[in-house]
Short mmCIF file of C-alpha atoms in Angstrom, two decimals:
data_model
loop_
_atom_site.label_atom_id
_atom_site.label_comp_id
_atom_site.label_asym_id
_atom_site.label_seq_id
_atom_site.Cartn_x
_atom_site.Cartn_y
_atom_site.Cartn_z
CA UNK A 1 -6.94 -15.33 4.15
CA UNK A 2 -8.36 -13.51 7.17
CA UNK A 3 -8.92 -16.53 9.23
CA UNK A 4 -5.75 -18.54 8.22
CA UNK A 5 -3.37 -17.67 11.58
CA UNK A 6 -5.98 -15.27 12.55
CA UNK A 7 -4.74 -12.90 9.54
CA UNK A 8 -1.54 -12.50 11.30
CA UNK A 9 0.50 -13.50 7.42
CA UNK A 10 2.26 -10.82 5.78
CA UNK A 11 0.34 -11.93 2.40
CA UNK A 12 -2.96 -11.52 4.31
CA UNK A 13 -5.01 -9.05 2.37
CA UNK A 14 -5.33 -5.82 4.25
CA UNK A 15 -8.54 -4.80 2.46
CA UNK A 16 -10.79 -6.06 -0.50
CA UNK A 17 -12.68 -4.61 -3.28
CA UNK A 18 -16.47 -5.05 -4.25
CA UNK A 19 -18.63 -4.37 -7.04
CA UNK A 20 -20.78 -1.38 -5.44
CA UNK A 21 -23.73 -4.07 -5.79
CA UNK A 22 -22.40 -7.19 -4.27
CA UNK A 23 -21.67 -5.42 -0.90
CA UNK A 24 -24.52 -7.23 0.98
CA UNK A 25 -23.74 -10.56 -0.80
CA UNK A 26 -20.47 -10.43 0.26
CA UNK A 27 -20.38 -10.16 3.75
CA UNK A 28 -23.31 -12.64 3.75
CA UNK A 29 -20.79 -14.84 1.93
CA UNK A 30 -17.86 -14.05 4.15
CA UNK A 31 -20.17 -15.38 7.18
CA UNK A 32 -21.28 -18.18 5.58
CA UNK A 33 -17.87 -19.45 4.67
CA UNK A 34 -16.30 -18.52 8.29
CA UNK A 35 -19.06 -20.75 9.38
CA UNK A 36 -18.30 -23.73 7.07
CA UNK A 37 -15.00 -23.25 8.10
CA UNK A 38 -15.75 -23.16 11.88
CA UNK A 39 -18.61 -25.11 12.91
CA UNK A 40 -17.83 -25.16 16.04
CA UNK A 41 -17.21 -21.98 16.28
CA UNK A 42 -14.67 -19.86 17.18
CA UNK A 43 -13.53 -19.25 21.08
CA UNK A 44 -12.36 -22.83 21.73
CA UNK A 45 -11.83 -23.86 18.37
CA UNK A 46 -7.70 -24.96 18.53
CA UNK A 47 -8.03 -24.45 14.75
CA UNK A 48 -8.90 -20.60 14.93
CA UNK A 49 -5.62 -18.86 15.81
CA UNK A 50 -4.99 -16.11 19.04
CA UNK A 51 -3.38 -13.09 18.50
CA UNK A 52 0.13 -13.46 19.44
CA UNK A 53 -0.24 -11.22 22.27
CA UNK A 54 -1.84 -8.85 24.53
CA UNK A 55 -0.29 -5.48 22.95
CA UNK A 56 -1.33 -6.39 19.34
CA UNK A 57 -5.08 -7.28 20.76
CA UNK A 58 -5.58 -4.36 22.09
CA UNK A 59 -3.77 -2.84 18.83
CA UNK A 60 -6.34 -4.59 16.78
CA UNK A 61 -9.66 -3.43 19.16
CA UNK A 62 -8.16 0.14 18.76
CA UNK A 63 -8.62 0.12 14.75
CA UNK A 64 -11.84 -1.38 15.09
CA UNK A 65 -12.85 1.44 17.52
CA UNK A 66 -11.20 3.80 15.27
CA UNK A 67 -12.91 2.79 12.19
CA UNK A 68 -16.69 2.56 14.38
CA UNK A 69 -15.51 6.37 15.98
CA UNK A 70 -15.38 7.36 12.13
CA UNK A 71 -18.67 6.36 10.79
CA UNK A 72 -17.69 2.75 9.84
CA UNK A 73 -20.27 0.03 10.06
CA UNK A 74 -18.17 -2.95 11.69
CA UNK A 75 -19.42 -6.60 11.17
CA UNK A 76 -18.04 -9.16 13.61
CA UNK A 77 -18.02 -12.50 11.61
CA UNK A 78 -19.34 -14.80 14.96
CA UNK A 79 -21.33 -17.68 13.28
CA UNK A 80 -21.85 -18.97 16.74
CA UNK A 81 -22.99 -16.35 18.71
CA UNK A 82 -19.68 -16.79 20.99
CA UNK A 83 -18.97 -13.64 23.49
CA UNK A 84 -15.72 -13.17 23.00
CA UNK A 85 -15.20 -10.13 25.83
CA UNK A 86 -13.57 -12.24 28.30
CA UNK A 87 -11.66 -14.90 27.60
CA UNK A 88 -7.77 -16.06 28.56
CA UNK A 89 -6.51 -16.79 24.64
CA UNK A 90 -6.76 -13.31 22.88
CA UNK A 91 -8.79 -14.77 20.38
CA UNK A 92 -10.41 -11.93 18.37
CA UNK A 93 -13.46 -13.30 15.56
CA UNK A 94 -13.10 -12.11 12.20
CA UNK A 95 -14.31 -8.28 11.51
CA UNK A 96 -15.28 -6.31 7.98
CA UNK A 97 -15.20 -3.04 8.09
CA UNK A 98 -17.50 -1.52 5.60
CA UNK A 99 -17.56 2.17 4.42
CA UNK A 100 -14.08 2.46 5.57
CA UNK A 101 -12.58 5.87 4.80
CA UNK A 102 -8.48 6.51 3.96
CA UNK A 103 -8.12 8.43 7.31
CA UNK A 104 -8.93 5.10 9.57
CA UNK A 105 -5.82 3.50 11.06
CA UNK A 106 -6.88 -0.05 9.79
CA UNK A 107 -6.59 1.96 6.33
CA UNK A 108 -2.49 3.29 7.42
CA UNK A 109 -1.21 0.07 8.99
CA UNK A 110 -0.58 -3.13 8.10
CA UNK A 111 -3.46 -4.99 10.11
CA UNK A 112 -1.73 -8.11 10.91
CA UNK A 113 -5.17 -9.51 12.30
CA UNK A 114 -8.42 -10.96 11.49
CA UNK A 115 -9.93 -7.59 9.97
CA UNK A 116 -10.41 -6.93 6.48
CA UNK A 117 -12.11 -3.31 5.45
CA UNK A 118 -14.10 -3.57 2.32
CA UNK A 119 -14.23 -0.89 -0.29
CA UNK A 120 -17.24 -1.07 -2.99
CA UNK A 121 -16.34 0.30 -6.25
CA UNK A 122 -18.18 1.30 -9.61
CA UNK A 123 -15.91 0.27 -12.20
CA UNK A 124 -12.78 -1.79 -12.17
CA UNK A 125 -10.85 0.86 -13.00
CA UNK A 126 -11.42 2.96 -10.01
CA UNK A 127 -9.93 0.22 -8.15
CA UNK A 128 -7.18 -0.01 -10.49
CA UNK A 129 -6.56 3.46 -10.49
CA UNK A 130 -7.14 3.29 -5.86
CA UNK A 131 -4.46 0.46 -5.75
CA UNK A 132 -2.11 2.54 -8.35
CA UNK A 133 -2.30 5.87 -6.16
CA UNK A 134 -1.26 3.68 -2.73
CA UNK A 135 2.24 1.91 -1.60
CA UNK A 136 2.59 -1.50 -3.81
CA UNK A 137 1.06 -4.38 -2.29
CA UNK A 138 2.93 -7.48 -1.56
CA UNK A 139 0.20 -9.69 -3.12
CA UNK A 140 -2.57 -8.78 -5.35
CA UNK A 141 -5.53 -10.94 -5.55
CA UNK A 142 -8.02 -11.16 -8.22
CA UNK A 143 -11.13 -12.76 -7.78
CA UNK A 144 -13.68 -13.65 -11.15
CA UNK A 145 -14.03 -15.64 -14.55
CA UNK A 146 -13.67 -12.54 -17.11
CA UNK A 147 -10.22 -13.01 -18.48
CA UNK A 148 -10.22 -9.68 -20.37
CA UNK A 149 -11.11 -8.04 -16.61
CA UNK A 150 -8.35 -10.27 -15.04
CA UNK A 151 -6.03 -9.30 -17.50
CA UNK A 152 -7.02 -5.53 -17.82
CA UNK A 153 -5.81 -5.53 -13.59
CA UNK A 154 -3.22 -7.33 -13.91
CA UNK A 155 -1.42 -5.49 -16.37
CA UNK A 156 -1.84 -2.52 -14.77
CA UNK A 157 -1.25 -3.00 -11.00
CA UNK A 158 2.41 -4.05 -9.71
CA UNK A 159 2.73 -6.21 -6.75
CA UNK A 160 4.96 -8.20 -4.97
CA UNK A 161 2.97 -11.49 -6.42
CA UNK A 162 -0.49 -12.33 -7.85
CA UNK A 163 -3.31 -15.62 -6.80
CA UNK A 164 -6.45 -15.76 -9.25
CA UNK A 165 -9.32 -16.91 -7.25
CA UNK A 166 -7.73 -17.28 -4.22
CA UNK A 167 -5.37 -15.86 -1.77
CA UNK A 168 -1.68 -16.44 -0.19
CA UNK A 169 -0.89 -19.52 -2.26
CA UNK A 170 1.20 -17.80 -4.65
CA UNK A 171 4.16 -18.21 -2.26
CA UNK A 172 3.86 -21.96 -2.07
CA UNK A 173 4.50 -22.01 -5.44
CA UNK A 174 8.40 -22.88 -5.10
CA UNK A 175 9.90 -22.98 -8.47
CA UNK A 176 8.32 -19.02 -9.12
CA UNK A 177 9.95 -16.19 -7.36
CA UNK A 178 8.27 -14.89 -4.23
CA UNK A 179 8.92 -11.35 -2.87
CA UNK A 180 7.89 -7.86 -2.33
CA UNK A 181 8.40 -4.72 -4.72
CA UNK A 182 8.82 -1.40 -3.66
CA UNK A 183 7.65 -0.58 0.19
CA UNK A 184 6.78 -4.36 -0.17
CA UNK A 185 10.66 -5.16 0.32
CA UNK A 186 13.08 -5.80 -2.45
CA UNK A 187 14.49 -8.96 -4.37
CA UNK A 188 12.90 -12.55 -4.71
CA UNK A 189 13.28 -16.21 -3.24
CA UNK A 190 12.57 -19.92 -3.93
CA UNK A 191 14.30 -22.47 -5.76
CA UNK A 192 16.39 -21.04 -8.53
CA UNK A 193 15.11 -17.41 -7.80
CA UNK A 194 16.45 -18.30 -4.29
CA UNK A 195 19.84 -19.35 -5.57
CA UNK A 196 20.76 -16.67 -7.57
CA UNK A 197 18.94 -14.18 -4.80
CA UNK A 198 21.35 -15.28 -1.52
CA UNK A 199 24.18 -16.31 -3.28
CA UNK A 200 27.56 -14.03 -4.06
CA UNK A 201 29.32 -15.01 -6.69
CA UNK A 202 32.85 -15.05 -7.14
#
């Protein structure tokens, strides 16, 4: 999800939640599958996406500055080694921000980019209770095989849309509804959603 157009997809998560003990295995997993991905790596790779432009770049670099300025540890995800500091594309390698803090701008904006903070958590219901106490997400992703944990967040969270064990492809789904709630935007499209959503009846 953070690699697909360089992150820059509204459904892109803008953070992800860890069991407290599966930190490590994570981002050793996240480079790992960046890698399979991109085995040529990433710089001159036409299938790894620039940022659209110079301003957003730079916008990007800032929160990862930011987030180092206030005590994060940032990871660049760079299976190949590549330097990436000068270069004509904009091409920026995937990031996770660990021990990310509320008060860090990748943590206020949307990211639009290919950085993805990572907050470890106890028990599932602290991260219920995190994503409960912020602005509704447009999509909610759930990752695991317990069905009474699945169920237990998905009952209580409300989001735009929901994938289980994977991200984004919710919206290619055409015949459900796809849309935001709340902050998220408002009303649904695709197929009959879609219909009823655009059309004015008389």
């Amino acid at each position: 999800g953070k690699t697909l157009n360089a992150g820059q997809i509204c459904l892109a998560p803008d953070y992800a939640f860890v069991p407290e003990e599966s930190a490590k295995d994570f981002v050793g997993a996240a480079q790992g599958a960046v890698g399979k991905m991109f085995p040529s790596g990433l710089k001159d790779n036409d299938d790894y996406t620039s940022v659209v432009n110079q301003r957003h770049f730079d916008r990007l670099n800032s929160y990862l500055d930011d987030a180092r300025e206030k005590g994060a540890e940032v990871i660049e995800i760079n299976p190949a080694g590549e330097n990436f500091s000068q270069q004509p594309h904009q091409k920026l390698a995937t990031h996770i921000v660990m021990n990310r803090t509320d008060d860090m701008k990748v943590m206020q904006d949307e990211i639009f980019g290919p950085i993805l903070p990572v907050k470890s958590y106890k028990q599932t219901s602290d991260a219920v209770a995190y994503i409960n106490d912020h602005p509704r997400p447009l999509g909610l992703y759930y990752f695991g095989q317990d069905s009474s944990e699945r169920d237990m967040v998905l009952n209580n969270t409300t989001s735009g849309g929901v994938t289980v064990n994977d991200v984004i492809f919710h919206v290619a789904q055409e015949d459900l509804p796809f849309g935001g709630v709340g902050p998220a935007g408002m009303g649904s499209y695709h197929g009959h959603d879609g219909v009823l959503e655009f059309s004015h009846r008389k």
